[in-house]
mmCIF file of C-alpha atoms in Angstrom:
data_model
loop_
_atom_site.group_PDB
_atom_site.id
_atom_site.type_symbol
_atom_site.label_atom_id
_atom_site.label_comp_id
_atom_site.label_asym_id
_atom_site.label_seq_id
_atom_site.Cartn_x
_atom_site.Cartn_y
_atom_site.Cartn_z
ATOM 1 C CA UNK N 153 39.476 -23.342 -73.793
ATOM 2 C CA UNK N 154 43.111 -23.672 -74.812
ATOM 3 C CA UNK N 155 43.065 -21.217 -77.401
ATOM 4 C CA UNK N 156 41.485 -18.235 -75.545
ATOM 5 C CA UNK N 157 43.732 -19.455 -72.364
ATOM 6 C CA UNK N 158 40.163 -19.588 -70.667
ATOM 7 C CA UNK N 159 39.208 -20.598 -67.175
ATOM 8 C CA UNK N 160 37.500 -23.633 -66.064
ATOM 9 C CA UNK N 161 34.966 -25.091 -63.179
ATOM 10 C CA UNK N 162 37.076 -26.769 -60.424
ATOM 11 C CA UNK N 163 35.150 -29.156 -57.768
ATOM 12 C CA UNK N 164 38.026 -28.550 -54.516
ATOM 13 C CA UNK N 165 38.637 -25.117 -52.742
ATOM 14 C CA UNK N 166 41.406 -23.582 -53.747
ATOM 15 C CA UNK N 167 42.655 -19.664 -53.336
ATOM 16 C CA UNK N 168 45.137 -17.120 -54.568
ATOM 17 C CA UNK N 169 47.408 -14.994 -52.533
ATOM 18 C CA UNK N 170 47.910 -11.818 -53.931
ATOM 19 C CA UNK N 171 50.399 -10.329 -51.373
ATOM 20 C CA UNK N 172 53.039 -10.810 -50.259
ATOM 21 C CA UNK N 173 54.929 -12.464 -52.362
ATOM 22 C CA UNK N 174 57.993 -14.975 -51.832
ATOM 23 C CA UNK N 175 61.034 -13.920 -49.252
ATOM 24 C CA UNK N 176 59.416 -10.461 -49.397
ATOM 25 C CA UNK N 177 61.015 -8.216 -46.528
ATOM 26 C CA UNK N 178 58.618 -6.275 -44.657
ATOM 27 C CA UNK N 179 59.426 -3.481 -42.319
ATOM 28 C CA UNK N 180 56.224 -2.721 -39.562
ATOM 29 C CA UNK N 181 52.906 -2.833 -41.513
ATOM 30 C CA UNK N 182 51.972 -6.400 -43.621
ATOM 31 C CA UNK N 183 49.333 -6.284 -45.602
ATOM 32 C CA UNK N 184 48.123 -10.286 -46.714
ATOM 33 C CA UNK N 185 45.535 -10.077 -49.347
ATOM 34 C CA UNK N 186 43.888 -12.770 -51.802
ATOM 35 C CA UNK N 187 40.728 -14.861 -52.535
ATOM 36 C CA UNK N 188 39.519 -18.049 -52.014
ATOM 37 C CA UNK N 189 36.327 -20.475 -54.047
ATOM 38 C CA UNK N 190 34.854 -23.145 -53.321
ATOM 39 C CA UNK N 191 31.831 -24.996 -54.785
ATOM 40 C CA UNK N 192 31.031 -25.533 -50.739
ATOM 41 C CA UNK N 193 31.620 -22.000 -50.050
ATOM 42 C CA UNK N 194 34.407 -20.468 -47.337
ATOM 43 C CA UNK N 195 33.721 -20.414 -44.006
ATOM 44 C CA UNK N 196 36.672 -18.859 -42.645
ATOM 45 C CA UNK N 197 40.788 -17.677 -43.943
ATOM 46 C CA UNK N 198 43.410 -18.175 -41.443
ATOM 47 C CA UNK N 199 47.015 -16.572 -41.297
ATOM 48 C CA UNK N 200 48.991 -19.238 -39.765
ATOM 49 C CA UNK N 201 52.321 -17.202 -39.066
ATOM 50 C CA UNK N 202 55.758 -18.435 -37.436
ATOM 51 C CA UNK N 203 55.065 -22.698 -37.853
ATOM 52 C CA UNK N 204 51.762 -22.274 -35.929
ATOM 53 C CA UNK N 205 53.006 -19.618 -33.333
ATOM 54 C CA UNK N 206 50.555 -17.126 -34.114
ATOM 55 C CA UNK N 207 47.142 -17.472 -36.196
ATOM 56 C CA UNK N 208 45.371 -14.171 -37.226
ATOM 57 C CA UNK N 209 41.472 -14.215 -39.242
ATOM 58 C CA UNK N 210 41.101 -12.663 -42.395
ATOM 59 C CA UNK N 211 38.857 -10.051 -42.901
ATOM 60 C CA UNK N 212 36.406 -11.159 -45.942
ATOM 61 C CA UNK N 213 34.769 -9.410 -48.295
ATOM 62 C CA UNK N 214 32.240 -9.516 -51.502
ATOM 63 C CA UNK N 215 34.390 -9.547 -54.662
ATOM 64 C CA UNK N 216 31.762 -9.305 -57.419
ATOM 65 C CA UNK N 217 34.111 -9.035 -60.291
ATOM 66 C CA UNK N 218 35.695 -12.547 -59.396
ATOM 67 C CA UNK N 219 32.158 -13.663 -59.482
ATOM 68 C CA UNK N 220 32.253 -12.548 -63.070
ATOM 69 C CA UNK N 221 35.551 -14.248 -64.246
ATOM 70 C CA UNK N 222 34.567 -18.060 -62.178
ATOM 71 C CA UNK N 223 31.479 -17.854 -61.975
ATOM 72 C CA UNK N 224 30.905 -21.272 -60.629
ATOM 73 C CA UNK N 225 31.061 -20.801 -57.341
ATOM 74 C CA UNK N 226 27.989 -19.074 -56.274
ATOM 75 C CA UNK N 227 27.828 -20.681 -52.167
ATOM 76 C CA UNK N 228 31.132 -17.994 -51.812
ATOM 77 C CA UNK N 229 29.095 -15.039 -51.154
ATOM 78 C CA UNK N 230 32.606 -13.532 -50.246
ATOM 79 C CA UNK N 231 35.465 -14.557 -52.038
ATOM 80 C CA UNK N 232 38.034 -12.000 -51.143
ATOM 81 C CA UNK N 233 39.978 -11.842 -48.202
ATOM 82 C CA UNK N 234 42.516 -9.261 -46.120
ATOM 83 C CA UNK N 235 44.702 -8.387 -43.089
ATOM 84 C CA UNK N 236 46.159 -5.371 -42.218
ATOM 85 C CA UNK N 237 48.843 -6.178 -39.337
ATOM 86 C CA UNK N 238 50.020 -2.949 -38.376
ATOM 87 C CA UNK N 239 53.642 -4.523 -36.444
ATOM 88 C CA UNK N 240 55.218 -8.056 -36.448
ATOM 89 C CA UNK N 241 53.812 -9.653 -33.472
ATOM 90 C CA UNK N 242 55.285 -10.712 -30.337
ATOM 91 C CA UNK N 243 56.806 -14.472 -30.284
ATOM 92 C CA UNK N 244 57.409 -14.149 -34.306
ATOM 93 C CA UNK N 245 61.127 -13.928 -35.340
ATOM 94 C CA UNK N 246 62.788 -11.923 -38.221
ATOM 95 C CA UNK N 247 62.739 -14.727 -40.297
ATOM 96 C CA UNK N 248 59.046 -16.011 -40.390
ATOM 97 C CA UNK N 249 56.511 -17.829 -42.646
ATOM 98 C CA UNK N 250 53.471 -17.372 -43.120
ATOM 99 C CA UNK N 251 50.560 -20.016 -44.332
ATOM 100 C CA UNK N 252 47.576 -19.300 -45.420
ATOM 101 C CA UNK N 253 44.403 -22.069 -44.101
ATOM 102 C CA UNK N 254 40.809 -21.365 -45.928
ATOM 103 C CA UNK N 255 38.140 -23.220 -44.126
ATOM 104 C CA UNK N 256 35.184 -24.593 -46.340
ATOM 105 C CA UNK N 257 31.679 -25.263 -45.835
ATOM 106 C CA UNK N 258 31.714 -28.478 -44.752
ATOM 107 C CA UNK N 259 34.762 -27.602 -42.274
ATOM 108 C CA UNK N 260 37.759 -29.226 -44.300
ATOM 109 C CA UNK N 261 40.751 -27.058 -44.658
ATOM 110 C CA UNK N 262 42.777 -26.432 -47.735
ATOM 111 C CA UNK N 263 46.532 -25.029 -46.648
ATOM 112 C CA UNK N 264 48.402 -22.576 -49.532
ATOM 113 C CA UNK N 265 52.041 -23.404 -49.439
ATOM 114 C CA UNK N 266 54.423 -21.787 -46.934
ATOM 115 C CA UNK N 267 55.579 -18.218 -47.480
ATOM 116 C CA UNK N 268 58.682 -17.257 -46.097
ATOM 117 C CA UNK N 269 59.655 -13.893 -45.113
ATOM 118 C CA UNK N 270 61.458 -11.671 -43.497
ATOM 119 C CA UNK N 271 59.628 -9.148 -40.872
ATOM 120 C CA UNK N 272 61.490 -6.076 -38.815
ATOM 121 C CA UNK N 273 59.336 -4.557 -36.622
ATOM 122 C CA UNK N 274 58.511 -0.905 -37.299
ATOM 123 C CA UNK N 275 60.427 1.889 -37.616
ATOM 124 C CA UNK N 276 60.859 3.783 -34.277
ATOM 125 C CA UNK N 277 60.682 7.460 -35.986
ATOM 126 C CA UNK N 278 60.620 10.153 -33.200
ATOM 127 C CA UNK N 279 61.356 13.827 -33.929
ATOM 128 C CA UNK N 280 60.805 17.110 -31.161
ATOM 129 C CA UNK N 281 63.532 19.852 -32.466
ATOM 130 C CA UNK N 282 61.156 20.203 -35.381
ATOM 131 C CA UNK N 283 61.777 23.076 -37.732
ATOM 132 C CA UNK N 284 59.024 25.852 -36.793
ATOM 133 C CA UNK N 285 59.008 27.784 -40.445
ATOM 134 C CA UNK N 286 58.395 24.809 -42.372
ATOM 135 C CA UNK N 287 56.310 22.270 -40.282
ATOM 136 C CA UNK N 288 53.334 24.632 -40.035
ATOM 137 C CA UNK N 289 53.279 24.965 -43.540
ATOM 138 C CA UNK N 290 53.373 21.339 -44.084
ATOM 139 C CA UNK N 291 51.173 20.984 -41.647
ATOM 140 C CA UNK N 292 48.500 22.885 -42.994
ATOM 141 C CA UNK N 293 48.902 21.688 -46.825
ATOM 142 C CA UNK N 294 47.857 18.254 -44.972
ATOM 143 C CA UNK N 295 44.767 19.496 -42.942
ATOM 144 C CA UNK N 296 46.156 18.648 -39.650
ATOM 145 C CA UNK N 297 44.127 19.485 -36.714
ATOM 146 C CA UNK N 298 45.655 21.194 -33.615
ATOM 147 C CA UNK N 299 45.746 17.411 -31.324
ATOM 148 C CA UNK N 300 47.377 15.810 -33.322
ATOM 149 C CA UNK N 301 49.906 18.796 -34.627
ATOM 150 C CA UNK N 302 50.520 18.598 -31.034
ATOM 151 C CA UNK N 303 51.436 14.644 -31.511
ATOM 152 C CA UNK N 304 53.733 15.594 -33.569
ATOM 153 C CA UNK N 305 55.813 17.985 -32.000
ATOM 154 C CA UNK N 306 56.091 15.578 -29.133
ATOM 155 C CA UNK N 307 57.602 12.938 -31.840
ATOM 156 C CA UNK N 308 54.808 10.915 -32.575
ATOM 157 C CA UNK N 309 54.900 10.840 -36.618
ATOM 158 C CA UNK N 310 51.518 8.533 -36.746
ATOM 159 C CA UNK N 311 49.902 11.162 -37.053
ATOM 160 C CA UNK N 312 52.059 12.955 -40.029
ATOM 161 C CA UNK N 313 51.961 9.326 -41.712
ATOM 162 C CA UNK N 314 47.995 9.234 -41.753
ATOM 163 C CA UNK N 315 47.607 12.834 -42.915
ATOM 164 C CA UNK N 316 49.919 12.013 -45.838
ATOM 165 C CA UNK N 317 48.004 8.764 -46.727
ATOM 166 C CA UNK N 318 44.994 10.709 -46.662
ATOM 167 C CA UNK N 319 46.118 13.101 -49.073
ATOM 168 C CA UNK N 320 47.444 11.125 -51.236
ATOM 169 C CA UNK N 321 44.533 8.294 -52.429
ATOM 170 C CA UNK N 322 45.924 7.925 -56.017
ATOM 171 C CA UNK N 323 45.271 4.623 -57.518
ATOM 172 C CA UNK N 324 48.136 4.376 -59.548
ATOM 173 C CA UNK N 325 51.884 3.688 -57.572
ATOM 174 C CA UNK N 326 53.887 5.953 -59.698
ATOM 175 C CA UNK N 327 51.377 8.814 -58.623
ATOM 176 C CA UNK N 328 51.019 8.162 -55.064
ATOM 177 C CA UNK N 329 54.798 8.359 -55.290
ATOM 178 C CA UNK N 330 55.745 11.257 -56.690
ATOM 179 C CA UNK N 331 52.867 12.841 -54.854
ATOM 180 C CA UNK N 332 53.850 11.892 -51.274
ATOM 181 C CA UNK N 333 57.863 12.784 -52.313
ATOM 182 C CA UNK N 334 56.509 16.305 -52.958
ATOM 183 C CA UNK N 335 54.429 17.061 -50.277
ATOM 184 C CA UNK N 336 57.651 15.405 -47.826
ATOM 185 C CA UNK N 337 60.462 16.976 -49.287
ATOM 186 C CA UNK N 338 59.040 19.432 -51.644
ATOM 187 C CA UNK N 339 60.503 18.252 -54.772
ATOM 188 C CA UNK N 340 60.018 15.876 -57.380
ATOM 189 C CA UNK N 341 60.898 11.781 -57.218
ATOM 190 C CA UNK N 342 63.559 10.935 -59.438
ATOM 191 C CA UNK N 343 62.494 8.198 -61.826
ATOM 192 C CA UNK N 344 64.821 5.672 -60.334
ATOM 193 C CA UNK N 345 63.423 6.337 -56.726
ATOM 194 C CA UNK N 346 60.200 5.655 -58.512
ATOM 195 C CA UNK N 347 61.135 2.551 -60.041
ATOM 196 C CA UNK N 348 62.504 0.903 -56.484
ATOM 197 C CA UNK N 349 59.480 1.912 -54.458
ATOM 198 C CA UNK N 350 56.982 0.882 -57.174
ATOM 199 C CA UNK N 351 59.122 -2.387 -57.486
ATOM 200 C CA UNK N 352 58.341 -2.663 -53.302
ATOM 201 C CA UNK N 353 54.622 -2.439 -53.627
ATOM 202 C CA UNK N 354 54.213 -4.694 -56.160
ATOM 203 C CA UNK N 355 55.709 -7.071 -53.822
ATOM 204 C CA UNK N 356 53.273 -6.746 -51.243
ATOM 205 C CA UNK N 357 55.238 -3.277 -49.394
ATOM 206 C CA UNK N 358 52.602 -1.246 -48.385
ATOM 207 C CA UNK N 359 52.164 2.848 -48.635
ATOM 208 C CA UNK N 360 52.664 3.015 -45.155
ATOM 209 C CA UNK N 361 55.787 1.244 -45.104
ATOM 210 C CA UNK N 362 56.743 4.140 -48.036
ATOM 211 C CA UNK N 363 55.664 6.884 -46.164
ATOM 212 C CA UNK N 364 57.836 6.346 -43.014
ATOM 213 C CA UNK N 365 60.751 5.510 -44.625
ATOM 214 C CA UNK N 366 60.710 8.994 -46.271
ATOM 215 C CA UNK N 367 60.132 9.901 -42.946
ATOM 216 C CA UNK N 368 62.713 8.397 -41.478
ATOM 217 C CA UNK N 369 65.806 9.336 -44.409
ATOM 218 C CA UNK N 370 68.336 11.750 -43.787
ATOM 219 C CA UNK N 371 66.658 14.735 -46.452
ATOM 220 C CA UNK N 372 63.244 14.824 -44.494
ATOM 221 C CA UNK N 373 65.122 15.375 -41.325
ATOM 222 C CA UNK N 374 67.638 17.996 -42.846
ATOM 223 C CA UNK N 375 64.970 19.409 -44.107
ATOM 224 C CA UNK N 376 61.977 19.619 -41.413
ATOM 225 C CA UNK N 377 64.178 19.672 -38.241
ATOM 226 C CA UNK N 378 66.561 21.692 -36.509
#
């Protein structure tokens, strides 16, 4: 077991969180992921945010390649677990923590240790004096239908951010990158700019979070508006 750094049957529940990590700063959109065993199964994965103030189920899902790494723990039909929380919600202050309660079978609850972080609320991106030779063009290399090109025009960028995550599905960070910087500004990432927002998802950022802040920075807007 030692020697092959091998994995072993344990009898409590216990669980993993994947992201975010550690004083991770988030700006709008958190994504909490992970997974939780237990040889009495998982009943239910709270977010505890904010010492208690807010409390937010997990989403759970079958992981079946977990199943093949511990495969003790065959009463967890569904091991992995998820929240997308699109804004930081109301009562919850910049500086926050976040908890993470898995509920067993038999109804006893195992607690990860506190996470603190820090949450701003999303980015308030609004843009109307678009620039009329090169947002239809963008517009079209993203499949954008007619309601919500009109979205746009009247500032809402949801819409834009969406189209761009839709477009761009790449597994891999580096080319989800360089692929969103290109469509957006219509020129290649440098490698550093690579580096720092490749560094921010491994932390538990999320594409979205990416997305609008090229949005939002002073080249997209000399570029695409007036």
């Amino acid at each position: 077991f030692l020697e092959e750094n091998g994995r072993t049957y344990n009898a409590s529940t216990f669980a993993w969180l994947d992201t975010p990590k550690f004083d991770y700063e988030i700006k709008g959109e958190l994504v909490v992921s992970g997974w939780a065993l237990s040889p009495h199964g998982i009943k239910d994965v709270r977010l505890v945010f904010g010492n208690g103030r807010v409390t937010i189920p997990a989403e759970r899902f079958a992981w079946p390649g977990l199943h093949g790494v511990m495969p003790w723990y065959p009463a967890t039909e569904r091991p992995g677990f998820k929240a997308v929380i699109p804004n930081r919600p109301d009562g919850l202050y910049l500086d926050t923590d976040l908890s993470v309660e898995v509920v067993d079978g038999r109804g006893e609850v195992t607690t990860l240790d506190h996470l603190f972080l820090k949450w701003h609320p999303r980015r308030k991106i609004a843009y109307t004096n678009w620039n009329e030779q090169r947002l239809p063009a963008l517009l079209r290399s993203l499949n954008v239908g007619e309601a919500d090109a009109k979205r746009i025009r009247r500032g809402d960028v949801a819409p834009l951010v969406d189209a761009v995550l839709a477009a761009h599905q790449e597994p891999n960070d580096d080319a989800f990158i360089r692929g969103a910087y290109r469509t957006l500004l219509d020129r290649a990432a440098e490698d550093d700019a690579v580096a720092y927002y490749a560094a921010r998802l491994g932390r538990g950022g999320t594409r979205r979070d990416m997305v609008e802040g090229i949005i939002a920075s002073k080249e997209f807007r000399k570029r695409m508006t007036k």
